[in-house]
Amino acid sequence: MNVSVFGLGYVGAVTAGCLAARGHRVTGVDVAASKVEELNHGRPPIIEPGLEERLGAALREGRLSATTDASHAVGETDLSLVCVGTPSTVSGGLDLSFVRQVTREIAEAVRRKSRPHALVLRSTMLPGSTRQLVAEFAADLQSSGALPVYYFPEFLREGTAVRDFEEPSLAAVGTHDGGAIPTALAPLFGQGTPTVSWETAELLKYACNAFHATKVAFANEIGRLGKALSVDAQAVMQLLCQDTRLNISPYYLRPGNPFGGSCLPKDVRALVHRARLTGASLPLVESLLPSNDRHLQSLMERIATSGHQEIVILGLSFKSQTDDLRESAMVEVAQHCLGRGHRLRIYDPQLNLAALVGSNKRVIDTRMPHLASLLHTDLRAALGTRGLVVAAQKVVPTDQLAPLLTAEHTLLDVNGWPELRTLGAPYDGFCW
Ligand SMILES: NC(=O)c1ccc[n+]([C@@H]2O[C@H](COP(=O)([O-])OP(=O)(O)OC[C@H]3O[C@@H](n4cnc5c(N)ncnc54)[C@H](O)[C@@H]3O)[C@@H](O)[C@H]2O)c1
């Protein structure tokens, strides 16, 4: 393909070098004449291992050139990749001015072209940015097919950028409606790359970077606490990473229920308490309980604004396959519903009130002494004929649930239970 790459910084220079090495004919574009000059001599405008060889070879083989003339570059190529900077504004927002300028230039140049051109935005941009840019500069071109627009986040890391580009750790491409990409572009995006909406691809990039930042901050906080307690935190974190079932895995990484139960809240609380006594400051770990509480509050707000007077809770324990009610978020939700005067029914086949003992029984005796009158053992009686069904746990097979739902039920899925979408009743995902 003939490809133009806008922005010849850390991302753009690597993109230009690696695409040229794959056999594409690449035209680099930058407003900085010095970077254009460097590229035209086969020299990388930035330091990046492996880049100089690729640029030099591409130049010698006639597959690389650079210019400051955007219109010329668009005219010469079939596709433009945009890798210009998106720095922070003074207030911490995102400065899209460089991407806006380039998108405008490309759209104007495409209007002068007689054949379609593809626009692939790679700069990191907040959800909604691509749609906003298209609306501003290229709505007609995108809808007529003259300028199909893709958002393709870049995940490379400086220092290993060439290898990351050639073997990306993650790839996903955003299209205007989440639909498939043309087969001709599959080699560029990578075979089998998932296609999502523009906004999903945009948020994916931020979710990845926020997650990486969370990992670093977490390891550092455990390190600081370990140092304060004379414990070897390097050994702790190395062992932590050996658990690929619960720790380094997709487990605990699904949006849904707040955390609860007999361990996580208690142990986070104790860790924060101990850290304070040692003088170690752990803002990330300290924020976990407030964050969880905020999540629970937002669930209660959703219930309060649902318009339903009758509430049905499916699953009262903090997770399925247990009758443990200690620090279960749903006990709090139930109390909240009662406090607001809702008619509440609860279904949880794991819960046998007569068998509850110890601290688990104390939860009920002190917080919900009237639970017995709300807990139904019969699913039909629990669901009734109307109400908001707060599906917190998968406590019943969907084929038993489906025939008992009416048009006056709404399913509020707190757990991420995809089959609920197919049951006919209105469906609402808690945080998706
Ligand atoms: N650096 C990374 O490791 C990395 C990784 C993934 C994603 N990203 C994202 O990729 C984007 C680019 O990052 P970078 O580090 O390469 O930035 P950079 O600042 O190194 O390079 C940006 C380049 O864009 C050029 N530019 C600005 N306006 C232009 C215009 N109108 N026309 C042509 N060129 C123009 C600048 O002169 C500069 O050379 C950012 O959104 C960044 O967040 C960066």
Short mmCIF file of C-alpha atoms and ligand atoms in Angstrom, two decimals:
data_model
loop_
_atom_site.label_atom_id
_atom_site.label_comp_id
_atom_site.label_asym_id
_atom_site.label_seq_id
_atom_site.Cartn_x
_atom_site.Cartn_y
_atom_site.Cartn_z
CA MET A 1 0.00 0.00 0.00
CA ASN A 2 0.94 3.65 -0.33
CA VAL A 3 0.69 5.05 3.18
CA SER A 4 1.22 8.52 4.66
CA VAL A 5 2.19 8.83 8.31
CA PHE A 6 1.36 12.16 9.98
CA GLY A 7 3.62 13.07 12.92
CA LEU A 8 7.19 11.75 12.93
CA GLY A 9 7.74 11.56 16.68
CA TYR A 10 8.13 8.44 18.82
CA VAL A 11 5.06 6.70 17.38
CA GLY A 12 5.07 8.06 13.83
CA ALA A 13 8.77 7.47 13.08
CA VAL A 14 8.52 3.85 14.27
CA THR A 15 5.28 3.39 12.32
CA ALA A 16 6.91 4.77 9.16
CA GLY A 17 10.03 2.61 9.56
CA CYS A 18 8.16 -0.60 10.36
CA LEU A 19 5.53 -0.21 7.62
CA ALA A 20 8.25 0.51 5.07
CA ALA A 21 10.14 -2.57 6.30
CA ARG A 22 6.97 -4.60 5.64
CA GLY A 23 7.06 -3.48 2.01
CA HIS A 24 4.62 -0.55 2.06
CA ARG A 25 5.57 2.69 0.34
CA VAL A 26 5.59 5.31 3.10
CA THR A 27 5.44 9.11 3.00
CA GLY A 28 6.17 10.71 6.37
CA VAL A 29 4.62 14.11 7.16
CA ASP A 30 5.60 16.52 9.91
CA VAL A 31 5.42 20.27 10.50
CA ALA A 32 8.98 20.09 11.87
CA ALA A 33 11.22 20.49 8.82
CA SER A 34 14.18 19.05 10.76
CA LYS A 35 12.36 15.72 11.31
CA VAL A 36 11.38 15.57 7.64
CA GLU A 37 15.00 16.21 6.70
CA GLU A 38 16.24 13.44 9.01
CA LEU A 39 13.81 10.93 7.58
CA ASN A 40 14.73 11.89 4.02
CA HIS A 41 18.29 10.91 4.89
CA GLY A 42 17.14 7.62 6.41
CA ARG A 43 17.97 8.83 9.92
CA PRO A 44 15.51 8.43 12.80
CA PRO A 45 14.33 11.72 14.30
CA ILE A 46 14.19 9.93 17.68
CA ILE A 47 16.31 7.33 19.47
CA GLU A 48 14.76 3.88 19.14
CA PRO A 49 16.64 0.56 18.84
CA GLY A 50 16.25 -1.09 15.43
CA LEU A 51 14.71 1.94 13.74
CA GLU A 52 17.76 3.31 11.94
CA GLU A 53 18.35 0.03 10.07
CA ARG A 54 14.74 -0.10 8.93
CA LEU A 55 14.63 3.53 7.79
CA GLY A 56 18.00 3.24 6.00
CA ALA A 57 16.99 0.09 4.12
CA ALA A 58 13.58 1.55 3.18
CA LEU A 59 15.24 4.72 1.87
CA ARG A 60 17.75 2.78 -0.22
CA GLU A 61 14.98 0.61 -1.65
CA GLY A 62 12.90 3.68 -2.56
CA ARG A 63 10.04 3.01 -0.16
CA LEU A 64 10.45 6.01 2.13
CA SER A 65 10.23 9.77 1.80
CA ALA A 66 9.06 12.64 3.98
CA THR A 67 7.48 16.04 3.42
CA THR A 68 5.92 18.97 5.22
CA ASP A 69 3.21 19.14 2.54
CA ALA A 70 0.12 17.34 3.87
CA SER A 71 -1.91 17.76 0.72
CA HIS A 72 0.83 16.28 -1.44
CA ALA A 73 1.18 13.30 0.91
CA VAL A 74 -2.55 12.56 0.81
CA GLY A 75 -2.58 12.86 -2.97
CA GLU A 76 0.28 10.32 -3.26
CA THR A 77 -1.16 7.71 -0.89
CA ASP A 78 -4.25 5.57 -0.25
CA LEU A 79 -4.29 5.77 3.52
CA SER A 80 -3.10 8.18 6.23
CA LEU A 81 -2.08 7.16 9.74
CA VAL A 82 -2.26 10.02 12.24
CA CYS A 83 0.35 9.85 15.02
CA VAL A 84 0.58 13.51 16.06
CA GLY A 85 0.84 14.46 19.71
CA THR A 86 -2.13 14.87 22.06
CA PRO A 87 -0.52 16.64 25.04
CA SER A 88 -2.17 17.71 28.29
CA THR A 89 -3.79 21.12 28.53
CA VAL A 90 -2.92 23.33 31.51
CA SER A 91 -6.09 22.16 33.27
CA GLY A 92 -5.25 18.46 32.70
CA GLY A 93 -7.56 17.99 29.72
CA LEU A 94 -6.47 16.69 26.36
CA ASP A 95 -5.22 19.06 23.66
CA LEU A 96 -6.62 17.78 20.38
CA SER A 97 -5.50 20.78 18.34
CA PHE A 98 -2.80 18.88 16.40
CA VAL A 99 -5.17 16.04 15.52
CA ARG A 100 -7.87 18.53 14.56
CA GLN A 101 -5.50 20.35 12.24
CA VAL A 102 -4.30 17.16 10.57
CA THR A 103 -7.83 15.76 10.21
CA ARG A 104 -8.94 19.01 8.58
CA GLU A 105 -5.95 18.98 6.21
CA ILE A 106 -6.54 15.35 5.24
CA ALA A 107 -10.29 15.91 4.69
CA GLU A 108 -9.58 18.94 2.51
CA ALA A 109 -7.01 17.02 0.48
CA VAL A 110 -9.38 14.07 0.03
CA ARG A 111 -12.02 16.44 -1.40
CA ARG A 112 -9.51 17.22 -4.16
CA LYS A 113 -8.87 13.53 -4.84
CA SER A 114 -10.78 11.37 -7.28
CA ARG A 115 -10.38 8.12 -5.35
CA PRO A 116 -11.23 7.07 -1.76
CA HIS A 117 -8.68 7.44 1.00
CA ALA A 118 -8.70 5.81 4.46
CA LEU A 119 -7.98 7.74 7.67
CA VAL A 120 -6.53 5.78 10.59
CA LEU A 121 -6.22 7.79 13.81
CA ARG A 122 -3.59 6.41 16.18
CA SER A 123 -3.03 9.33 18.55
CA THR A 124 -4.36 8.65 22.03
CA MET A 125 -7.75 10.38 22.32
CA LEU A 126 -10.57 10.30 24.87
CA PRO A 127 -13.83 8.49 24.01
CA GLY A 128 -15.96 10.55 21.65
CA SER A 129 -12.99 12.33 20.03
CA THR A 130 -13.05 10.44 16.72
CA ARG A 131 -16.81 10.97 16.35
CA GLN A 132 -16.36 14.65 17.15
CA LEU A 133 -13.53 15.05 14.60
CA VAL A 134 -15.51 13.27 11.90
CA ALA A 135 -18.60 15.40 12.62
CA GLU A 136 -16.48 18.53 12.41
CA PHE A 137 -14.46 17.84 9.28
CA ALA A 138 -15.53 14.75 7.39
CA ALA A 139 -19.10 13.61 8.11
CA ASP A 140 -20.06 13.61 4.41
CA LEU A 141 -16.80 11.95 3.36
CA GLN A 142 -17.13 9.20 5.97
CA SER A 143 -20.77 8.44 5.12
CA SER A 144 -20.16 8.43 1.34
CA GLY A 145 -17.20 6.07 1.73
CA ALA A 146 -14.73 8.64 0.33
CA LEU A 147 -12.90 8.76 3.68
CA PRO A 148 -13.64 5.78 5.94
CA VAL A 149 -12.29 6.58 9.40
CA TYR A 150 -10.77 4.07 11.84
CA TYR A 151 -9.47 4.52 15.36
CA PHE A 152 -6.57 2.16 15.95
CA PRO A 153 -4.90 2.72 19.33
CA GLU A 154 -1.15 2.26 19.55
CA PHE A 155 0.27 0.21 22.43
CA LEU A 156 4.00 0.40 21.73
CA ARG A 157 6.50 1.33 24.46
CA GLU A 158 9.50 3.55 23.86
CA GLY A 159 12.74 1.56 23.97
CA THR A 160 11.04 -1.60 22.63
CA ALA A 161 8.82 0.21 20.11
CA VAL A 162 10.00 -1.63 16.99
CA ARG A 163 9.41 -5.06 18.53
CA ASP A 164 6.10 -3.90 20.02
CA PHE A 165 5.00 -2.61 16.61
CA GLU A 166 5.93 -5.84 14.89
CA GLU A 167 4.46 -8.05 17.61
CA PRO A 168 1.81 -5.93 19.35
CA SER A 169 0.74 -7.05 22.82
CA LEU A 170 -2.81 -5.98 21.96
CA ALA A 171 -4.68 -4.77 18.90
CA ALA A 172 -8.26 -3.60 18.40
CA VAL A 173 -9.67 -1.37 15.70
CA GLY A 174 -12.58 1.02 16.08
CA THR A 175 -15.06 1.62 13.25
CA HIS A 176 -17.99 4.03 13.22
CA ASP A 177 -20.50 1.29 14.09
CA GLY A 178 -18.23 -1.47 15.38
CA GLY A 179 -18.67 -3.30 12.04
CA ALA A 180 -16.05 -5.23 10.13
CA ILE A 181 -13.08 -3.66 8.37
CA PRO A 182 -12.53 -4.16 4.61
CA THR A 183 -10.47 -7.28 3.85
CA ALA A 184 -7.89 -5.14 2.03
CA LEU A 185 -7.00 -3.43 5.33
CA ALA A 186 -6.69 -6.63 7.38
CA PRO A 187 -2.89 -6.90 6.82
CA LEU A 188 -2.46 -3.35 8.14
CA PHE A 189 -4.54 -3.90 11.29
CA GLY A 190 -3.38 -7.51 11.74
CA GLN A 191 -5.34 -10.65 10.84
CA GLY A 192 -8.10 -11.42 13.34
CA THR A 193 -7.88 -8.05 15.11
CA PRO A 194 -11.19 -7.48 16.91
CA THR A 195 -13.40 -4.69 15.62
CA VAL A 196 -15.24 -2.46 18.09
CA SER A 197 -16.80 1.00 18.07
CA TRP A 198 -14.60 4.10 17.89
CA GLU A 199 -15.40 4.89 21.52
CA THR A 200 -14.61 1.37 22.75
CA ALA A 201 -11.21 1.48 21.06
CA GLU A 202 -10.56 4.95 22.50
CA LEU A 203 -11.45 3.89 26.06
CA LEU A 204 -9.46 0.67 25.67
CA LYS A 205 -6.24 2.66 25.31
CA TYR A 206 -6.97 4.68 28.47
CA ALA A 207 -8.07 1.57 30.39
CA CYS A 208 -4.74 -0.08 29.50
CA ASN A 209 -2.65 2.90 30.57
CA ALA A 210 -4.67 3.43 33.77
CA PHE A 211 -4.24 -0.28 34.54
CA HIS A 212 -0.49 -0.14 33.95
CA ALA A 213 -0.25 2.93 36.18
CA THR A 214 -2.32 1.11 38.85
CA LYS A 215 0.03 -1.87 38.72
CA VAL A 216 3.12 0.29 39.14
CA ALA A 217 1.58 2.35 41.96
CA PHE A 218 0.35 -0.81 43.72
CA ALA A 219 3.74 -2.54 43.57
CA ASN A 220 5.39 0.64 44.85
CA GLU A 221 2.94 0.93 47.74
CA ILE A 222 3.53 -2.68 48.78
CA GLY A 223 7.25 -1.88 48.49
CA ARG A 224 7.00 1.17 50.76
CA LEU A 225 4.93 -0.72 53.32
CA GLY A 226 7.31 -3.67 53.18
CA LYS A 227 10.27 -1.38 53.78
CA ALA A 228 8.51 0.24 56.73
CA LEU A 229 7.78 -3.21 58.18
CA SER A 230 11.23 -4.66 57.32
CA VAL A 231 9.63 -7.18 54.98
CA ASP A 232 11.15 -8.03 51.58
CA ALA A 233 8.49 -6.66 49.23
CA GLN A 234 10.41 -7.82 46.16
CA ALA A 235 9.95 -11.41 47.34
CA VAL A 236 6.29 -10.68 48.12
CA MET A 237 5.58 -9.29 44.64
CA GLN A 238 7.53 -12.05 42.89
CA LEU A 239 5.43 -14.65 44.70
CA LEU A 240 2.24 -12.66 44.07
CA CYS A 241 2.95 -12.82 40.33
CA GLN A 242 3.25 -16.59 40.48
CA ASP A 243 -0.48 -16.89 41.09
CA THR A 244 -1.78 -16.84 37.54
CA ARG A 245 -5.26 -17.97 38.60
CA LEU A 246 -6.31 -15.08 40.82
CA ASN A 247 -3.54 -12.47 40.56
CA ILE A 248 -2.09 -12.22 37.05
CA SER A 249 -5.25 -13.26 35.24
CA PRO A 250 -8.65 -11.95 34.05
CA TYR A 251 -10.09 -12.88 37.46
CA TYR A 252 -11.38 -9.84 39.39
CA LEU A 253 -11.17 -7.77 36.21
CA ARG A 254 -14.83 -7.68 35.21
CA PRO A 255 -16.98 -4.63 35.95
CA GLY A 256 -19.93 -5.65 38.14
CA ASN A 257 -20.58 -6.22 41.83
CA PRO A 258 -18.76 -4.22 44.49
CA PHE A 259 -16.36 -6.43 46.44
CA GLY A 260 -17.50 -7.81 49.78
CA GLY A 261 -17.35 -10.92 51.90
CA SER A 262 -15.40 -11.84 54.95
CA CYS A 263 -11.90 -11.09 53.63
CA LEU A 264 -11.35 -8.26 51.13
CA PRO A 265 -12.96 -5.37 53.09
CA LYS A 266 -11.57 -6.56 56.42
CA ASP A 267 -8.06 -7.13 55.13
CA VAL A 268 -7.83 -3.89 53.14
CA ARG A 269 -9.04 -2.06 56.27
CA ALA A 270 -6.38 -3.72 58.42
CA LEU A 271 -3.62 -3.04 55.90
CA VAL A 272 -4.54 0.65 55.68
CA HIS A 273 -4.67 0.85 59.49
CA ARG A 274 -1.26 -0.76 59.87
CA ALA A 275 0.25 1.43 57.15
CA ARG A 276 -0.96 4.55 58.94
CA LEU A 277 0.66 3.36 62.18
CA THR A 278 3.98 2.87 60.39
CA GLY A 279 3.74 6.27 58.70
CA ALA A 280 3.73 4.71 55.22
CA SER A 281 1.38 6.58 52.92
CA LEU A 282 -0.60 4.27 50.61
CA PRO A 283 -3.05 6.49 48.71
CA LEU A 284 -3.96 3.78 46.21
CA VAL A 285 -4.73 1.06 48.77
CA GLU A 286 -6.46 3.67 50.97
CA SER A 287 -8.74 4.55 48.08
CA LEU A 288 -10.04 0.98 47.62
CA LEU A 289 -12.78 1.00 50.25
CA PRO A 290 -14.00 4.51 49.29
CA SER A 291 -14.00 3.44 45.62
CA ASN A 292 -15.99 0.30 46.45
CA ASP A 293 -18.41 2.34 48.51
CA ARG A 294 -18.88 4.79 45.62
CA HIS A 295 -19.69 1.85 43.36
CA LEU A 296 -22.31 0.62 45.81
CA GLN A 297 -23.80 4.12 46.09
CA SER A 298 -24.14 4.29 42.32
CA LEU A 299 -26.00 0.96 42.35
CA MET A 300 -28.40 2.32 44.95
CA GLU A 301 -28.89 5.49 42.89
CA ARG A 302 -29.75 3.32 39.88
CA ILE A 303 -32.34 1.43 41.91
CA ALA A 304 -33.79 4.65 43.36
CA THR A 305 -34.16 6.24 39.92
CA SER A 306 -35.48 3.09 38.19
CA GLY A 307 -39.08 4.12 38.75
CA HIS A 308 -39.88 0.70 40.22
CA GLN A 309 -41.55 0.45 43.62
CA GLU A 310 -41.08 -3.33 43.86
CA ILE A 311 -37.51 -4.63 44.03
CA VAL A 312 -36.42 -8.26 43.68
CA ILE A 313 -32.87 -9.16 44.68
CA LEU A 314 -31.44 -12.30 43.08
CA GLY A 315 -28.54 -13.36 45.30
CA LEU A 316 -28.03 -11.80 48.73
CA SER A 317 -24.62 -13.32 49.56
CA PHE A 318 -21.46 -11.58 48.43
CA LYS A 319 -20.95 -14.17 45.69
CA SER A 320 -22.68 -17.26 44.35
CA GLN A 321 -22.22 -20.74 45.85
CA THR A 322 -21.93 -19.38 49.39
CA ASP A 323 -24.29 -18.32 52.16
CA ASP A 324 -21.73 -15.86 53.58
CA LEU A 325 -23.49 -12.55 54.18
CA ARG A 326 -20.61 -10.75 55.89
CA GLU A 327 -20.03 -7.37 54.23
CA SER A 328 -22.23 -8.42 51.32
CA ALA A 329 -23.10 -5.38 49.23
CA MET A 330 -26.58 -6.75 48.64
CA VAL A 331 -27.39 -6.69 52.37
CA GLU A 332 -26.70 -2.97 52.21
CA VAL A 333 -28.79 -2.63 49.05
CA ALA A 334 -31.65 -4.49 50.75
CA GLN A 335 -31.49 -2.22 53.79
CA HIS A 336 -31.39 0.82 51.55
CA CYS A 337 -34.46 -0.36 49.60
CA LEU A 338 -36.39 -0.94 52.81
CA GLY A 339 -35.32 2.48 54.11
CA ARG A 340 -36.70 4.10 50.98
CA GLY A 341 -40.03 2.31 51.37
CA HIS A 342 -39.63 -0.14 48.46
CA ARG A 343 -41.46 -3.46 48.54
CA LEU A 344 -38.59 -5.94 48.63
CA ARG A 345 -38.41 -9.65 47.83
CA ILE A 346 -35.21 -11.70 47.96
CA TYR A 347 -34.33 -14.98 46.28
CA ASP A 348 -31.15 -16.83 47.21
CA PRO A 349 -31.34 -20.63 47.20
CA GLN A 350 -27.95 -20.88 48.98
CA LEU A 351 -29.34 -19.10 52.00
CA ASN A 352 -30.85 -21.23 54.75
CA LEU A 353 -31.63 -18.91 57.63
CA ALA A 354 -32.03 -21.77 60.08
CA ALA A 355 -28.50 -22.95 59.31
CA LEU A 356 -26.77 -19.57 59.73
CA VAL A 357 -24.36 -19.46 62.67
CA GLY A 358 -21.75 -17.18 64.23
CA SER A 359 -20.88 -13.82 62.68
CA ASN A 360 -22.94 -14.66 59.63
CA LYS A 361 -26.05 -15.00 61.81
CA ARG A 362 -25.13 -11.78 63.63
CA VAL A 363 -25.25 -9.89 60.30
CA ILE A 364 -28.87 -10.89 59.94
CA ASP A 365 -29.85 -10.48 63.59
CA THR A 366 -28.45 -6.95 63.77
CA ARG A 367 -28.93 -5.61 60.25
CA MET A 368 -31.93 -7.45 58.79
CA PRO A 369 -33.91 -9.16 61.59
CA HIS A 370 -36.99 -9.29 59.34
CA LEU A 371 -35.09 -11.06 56.52
CA ALA A 372 -37.20 -14.20 56.92
CA SER A 373 -40.30 -12.34 55.78
CA LEU A 374 -38.50 -11.07 52.64
CA LEU A 375 -36.70 -14.25 51.63
CA HIS A 376 -38.68 -16.45 49.23
CA THR A 377 -37.82 -20.05 48.51
CA ASP A 378 -40.18 -20.12 45.53
CA LEU A 379 -38.83 -18.23 42.48
CA ARG A 380 -42.30 -17.40 41.16
CA ALA A 381 -43.30 -15.82 44.47
CA ALA A 382 -40.02 -13.92 44.64
CA LEU A 383 -40.40 -12.44 41.16
CA GLY A 384 -44.07 -11.58 41.51
CA THR A 385 -45.59 -9.94 38.44
CA ARG A 386 -43.58 -6.71 38.31
CA GLY A 387 -40.54 -4.93 39.66
CA LEU A 388 -36.85 -4.23 39.21
CA VAL A 389 -34.96 -7.53 39.32
CA VAL A 390 -31.50 -6.76 40.72
CA ALA A 391 -29.53 -9.74 39.39
CA ALA A 392 -26.50 -9.74 41.68
CA GLN A 393 -25.57 -13.42 41.35
CA LYS A 394 -26.37 -16.26 38.97
CA VAL A 395 -28.55 -18.04 41.49
CA VAL A 396 -31.02 -19.58 39.05
CA PRO A 397 -30.84 -21.06 35.53
CA THR A 398 -32.15 -18.61 32.93
CA ASP A 399 -34.63 -21.18 31.57
CA GLN A 400 -36.38 -21.09 34.95
CA LEU A 401 -36.28 -17.31 35.04
CA ALA A 402 -37.53 -16.65 31.49
CA PRO A 403 -41.15 -17.93 31.79
CA LEU A 404 -41.72 -16.00 35.03
CA LEU A 405 -40.69 -12.58 33.73
CA THR A 406 -43.35 -10.13 32.54
CA ALA A 407 -43.20 -6.91 30.54
CA GLU A 408 -43.44 -5.11 33.87
CA HIS A 409 -40.14 -6.50 35.11
CA THR A 410 -36.82 -4.81 34.36
CA LEU A 411 -33.60 -6.79 34.72
CA LEU A 412 -30.77 -4.81 36.28
CA ASP A 413 -27.69 -6.94 35.60
CA VAL A 414 -25.08 -6.27 38.28
CA ASN A 415 -23.04 -9.38 37.68
CA GLY A 416 -22.36 -9.40 33.94
CA TRP A 417 -24.75 -12.20 33.02
CA PRO A 418 -25.06 -12.00 29.21
CA GLU A 419 -27.97 -14.45 28.85
CA LEU A 420 -30.23 -12.00 30.70
CA ARG A 421 -30.32 -9.89 27.53
CA THR A 422 -32.20 -12.65 25.73
CA LEU A 423 -35.05 -13.21 28.20
CA GLY A 424 -37.51 -10.70 26.73
CA ALA A 425 -37.77 -8.37 29.74
CA PRO A 426 -36.16 -4.92 29.48
CA TYR A 427 -32.46 -5.28 30.30
CA ASP A 428 -30.15 -2.75 31.88
CA GLY A 429 -26.44 -3.39 32.52
CA PHE A 430 -25.18 -1.84 35.77
CA CYS A 431 -21.89 -0.50 34.37
CA TRP A 432 -21.72 -1.51 30.71
N1 LIG B 1 5.27 7.81 22.89
C1 LIG B 1 4.69 6.66 23.16
O1 LIG B 1 5.27 5.72 23.70
C2 LIG B 1 3.25 6.45 22.76
C3 LIG B 1 2.71 5.15 22.79
C4 LIG B 1 1.42 4.96 22.39
C5 LIG B 1 0.65 6.04 22.00
N2 LIG B 1 1.19 7.30 22.02
C6 LIG B 1 0.34 8.41 21.57
O2 LIG B 1 0.69 8.67 20.20
C7 LIG B 1 0.61 10.08 19.94
C8 LIG B 1 1.95 10.58 19.45
O3 LIG B 1 2.90 10.41 20.49
P1 LIG B 1 4.45 10.69 20.27
O4 LIG B 1 5.12 10.31 21.55
O5 LIG B 1 4.89 10.05 19.00
O6 LIG B 1 4.43 12.29 20.09
P2 LIG B 1 5.65 13.22 19.63
O7 LIG B 1 5.44 14.52 20.31
O8 LIG B 1 6.95 12.51 19.79
O9 LIG B 1 5.41 13.38 18.07
C9 LIG B 1 4.34 14.08 17.54
C10 LIG B 1 4.77 14.66 16.21
O10 LIG B 1 3.62 15.24 15.58
C11 LIG B 1 4.11 16.36 14.85
N3 LIG B 1 3.00 17.24 14.46
C12 LIG B 1 2.30 18.12 15.22
N4 LIG B 1 1.38 18.75 14.48
C13 LIG B 1 1.46 18.24 13.23
C14 LIG B 1 0.79 18.49 12.01
N5 LIG B 1 -0.19 19.39 11.94
N6 LIG B 1 1.14 17.78 10.93
C15 LIG B 1 2.13 16.87 10.98
N7 LIG B 1 2.83 16.60 12.12
C16 LIG B 1 2.50 17.29 13.21
C17 LIG B 1 5.13 17.00 15.79
O11 LIG B 1 6.00 17.88 15.12
C18 LIG B 1 5.83 15.75 16.31
O12 LIG B 1 6.95 15.41 15.52
C19 LIG B 1 0.11 10.72 21.23
O13 LIG B 1 -1.27 10.82 21.19
C20 LIG B 1 0.55 9.73 22.29
O14 LIG B 1 -0.25 9.83 23.45
C21 LIG B 1 2.47 7.52 22.38
#
